[in-house]
């Protein structure tokens, strides 16, 4: 297993995302992921699957201390008291006394960010949350959180894959000793049909998806959380630690970077120029 070392913590660089997995499928796939060797599990209050994730963790036989567990607070629950209520519900459903990382799922300009982060910090101080962070924050909001409010954030979880540049965000996070967690790291399946990634993977006897994940994990301070409803795919995504990209491989993948954003709901912030 590869780790990202950030602010005195060791976070498994490859995690298992659970967006879109419900009920029995969510429980089955999280247990499968843990059996394969994943030790970083990502969920969110809005996914509606925290109870299933909690059952999977409890029944897996893997010690809780070996698992890095992340959940998130939805953008309509960012007022101080609403954050506390959301996290209490998450802990209940996850059947745990703490999560290792709590994220603001999406920013909400109708709620002062300082109030939200104050609630997050209080939860961390109470031991219900190991570390705090944000998701879907461009540089302007990161700057507000870190430089104006003074929040001690562990990470920003953003869409990141070979078809979408995140250079501004990644640069800011590195300058401030934070990590980037890449969601949709396989561009929602689009990497599978990319000829450059196919060729890079072919050179190593790997798939385009494995080449894309290796490219992400080779970057300092970057973790990735691919999700899958298939044991075969989950296993394939995990089998990325037995090969190394060459400088040529990386240059070819780097040239794919552009504005290939796939997740852009109506409540999204103003993104950084790619």
Short mmCIF file of C-alpha atoms in Angstrom, two decimals, residues 16 95 137 147 185 225 273:
data_model
loop_
_atom_site.label_atom_id
_atom_site.label_comp_id
_atom_site.label_asym_id
_atom_site.label_seq_id
_atom_site.Cartn_x
_atom_site.Cartn_y
_atom_site.Cartn_z
CA UNK A 16 -12.58 3.20 -2.46
CA UNK A 95 -21.80 2.87 13.76
CA UNK A 137 -13.16 24.27 -3.38
CA UNK A 147 -5.57 32.45 5.06
CA UNK A 185 -10.24 9.67 -11.21
CA UNK A 225 -10.81 7.23 -4.72
CA UNK A 273 -9.23 28.39 -15.18
#
